[in-house]
Coordinates of C-alpha atoms in Angstrom, one line a residue:
S1 CA 150.5 65.8 -5.1
S2 CA 153.3 64.3 -7.2
C3 CA 153.6 60.6 -7.4
G4 CA 157.4 60.5 -7.8
I5 CA 159.7 58.8 -5.4
A6 CA 159.2 61.4 -2.7
V7 CA 160.2 60.2 0.7
S8 CA 156.7 60.7 2.1
A9 CA 155.2 58.5 -0.7
L10 CA 157.7 55.8 0.1
R11 CA 157.0 56.0 3.8
D12 CA 153.3 55.4 3.6
L13 CA 153.0 53.7 0.2
S14 CA 150.0 55.9 -0.6
C15 CA 151.0 57.6 -3.8
F16 CA 149.4 55.6 -6.6
S17 CA 147.8 56.8 -9.8
H18 CA 145.0 54.2 -9.8
S19 CA 143.2 51.9 -7.5
A20 CA 144.8 48.8 -9.1
G21 CA 148.2 49.9 -7.8
M22 CA 146.8 50.3 -4.3
S23 CA 145.2 46.9 -4.5
S24 CA 148.5 45.4 -5.6
V25 CA 150.3 47.0 -2.7
M26 CA 147.6 45.8 -0.2
D27 CA 147.7 42.3 -1.6
T28 CA 151.5 42.4 -1.4
K29 CA 151.5 43.5 2.2
V30 CA 149.2 40.5 3.0
A31 CA 151.5 38.2 1.1
I32 CA 154.6 39.5 2.9
R33 CA 152.9 39.0 6.3
T34 CA 151.8 35.5 5.3
F35 CA 155.3 34.6 4.1
K36 CA 157.0 36.0 7.3
A37 CA 154.5 34.0 9.4
A38 CA 155.4 30.9 7.5
L39 CA 159.1 31.6 7.9
K40 CA 158.7 32.0 11.6
E41 CA 156.6 28.9 11.9
K42 CA 158.3 26.5 9.5
G43 CA 161.8 28.0 8.9
F44 CA 163.3 29.3 5.7
G45 CA 163.8 25.9 4.0
H46 CA 160.2 24.9 4.7
A47 CA 158.3 28.1 3.9
S48 CA 155.9 27.5 1.1
V49 CA 157.0 28.1 -2.5
V50 CA 153.6 29.5 -3.2
E51 CA 153.9 32.1 -0.4
R52 CA 157.4 33.1 -1.6
K53 CA 156.2 33.4 -5.2
A54 CA 153.3 35.6 -4.1
V55 CA 155.7 38.0 -2.4
V56 CA 158.1 38.2 -5.4
N57 CA 155.2 38.7 -7.8
G58 CA 153.5 41.3 -5.6
V59 CA 156.6 43.3 -5.0
S60 CA 157.5 43.1 -8.7
K61 CA 154.0 44.4 -9.8
A62 CA 153.9 47.2 -7.2
V63 CA 157.4 48.4 -8.1
K64 CA 156.6 48.2 -11.8
S65 CA 153.5 50.3 -11.3
E66 CA 155.1 52.9 -9.0
C67 CA 158.3 53.3 -11.1
A68 CA 156.6 53.2 -14.6
P69 CA 157.5 56.8 -15.5
Y70 CA 161.2 56.2 -14.9
V71 CA 161.2 52.9 -16.7
E72 CA 159.4 54.6 -19.7
D73 CA 162.1 57.3 -19.7
F74 CA 164.8 54.7 -19.6
F75 CA 163.4 52.7 -22.5
G76 CA 162.9 55.8 -24.5
C77 CA 166.6 56.5 -24.1
F78 CA 167.5 52.9 -24.8
Q79 CA 165.5 52.9 -28.0
H80 CA 167.4 56.0 -29.2
R81 CA 170.7 54.5 -28.1
F82 CA 171.1 57.2 -25.4
Q83 CA 171.6 59.8 -28.1
L84 CA 168.9 62.2 -26.9
S85 CA 170.1 65.2 -24.9
S86 CA 167.8 64.2 -22.0
C87 CA 169.4 60.8 -21.8
T88 CA 172.0 61.0 -19.0
D89 CA 173.2 58.8 -16.2
T90 CA 170.5 60.5 -14.2
T91 CA 167.8 58.8 -16.3
V92 CA 169.1 55.4 -15.3
G93 CA 169.8 56.5 -11.7
K94 CA 166.2 57.7 -11.2
M95 CA 164.8 54.4 -12.4
L96 CA 167.1 52.3 -10.2
K97 CA 166.6 54.6 -7.2
C98 CA 162.8 54.3 -7.5
Q99 CA 163.0 50.5 -7.8
E100 CA 165.4 50.1 -4.9
Q101 CA 163.7 52.5 -2.5
F102 CA 160.2 51.4 -3.2
S103 CA 160.8 47.7 -3.0
A104 CA 162.9 48.2 0.2
Q105 CA 160.2 50.3 1.8
L106 CA 157.5 47.8 0.8
L107 CA 159.4 44.9 2.3
A108 CA 160.4 46.8 5.4
S109 CA 156.9 47.9 6.2
H110 CA 156.0 44.7 8.0

């Protein structure tokens, strides 16, 4: 199966090319649950900085892993100053769409 930004992959977060990606997502899910529990218990201003940082880092790593092909395409275009024929607005759009959809799905899954 393809590991693009297919809706089914975003729904169940199961489309990863290696086990490290899955571990990162599982760790992130735990961090999100922990942070949400702290928010509920302590309120927004009192939730732990450590818990908040774990969520931000986890989401960042998971999105980086899942969207890597699109980021690579973007930076290839960037390095060539968008002069390659394959470098279009679609190149940037795919990267942004992947990042937005995957992070939103990850955060909404709890």
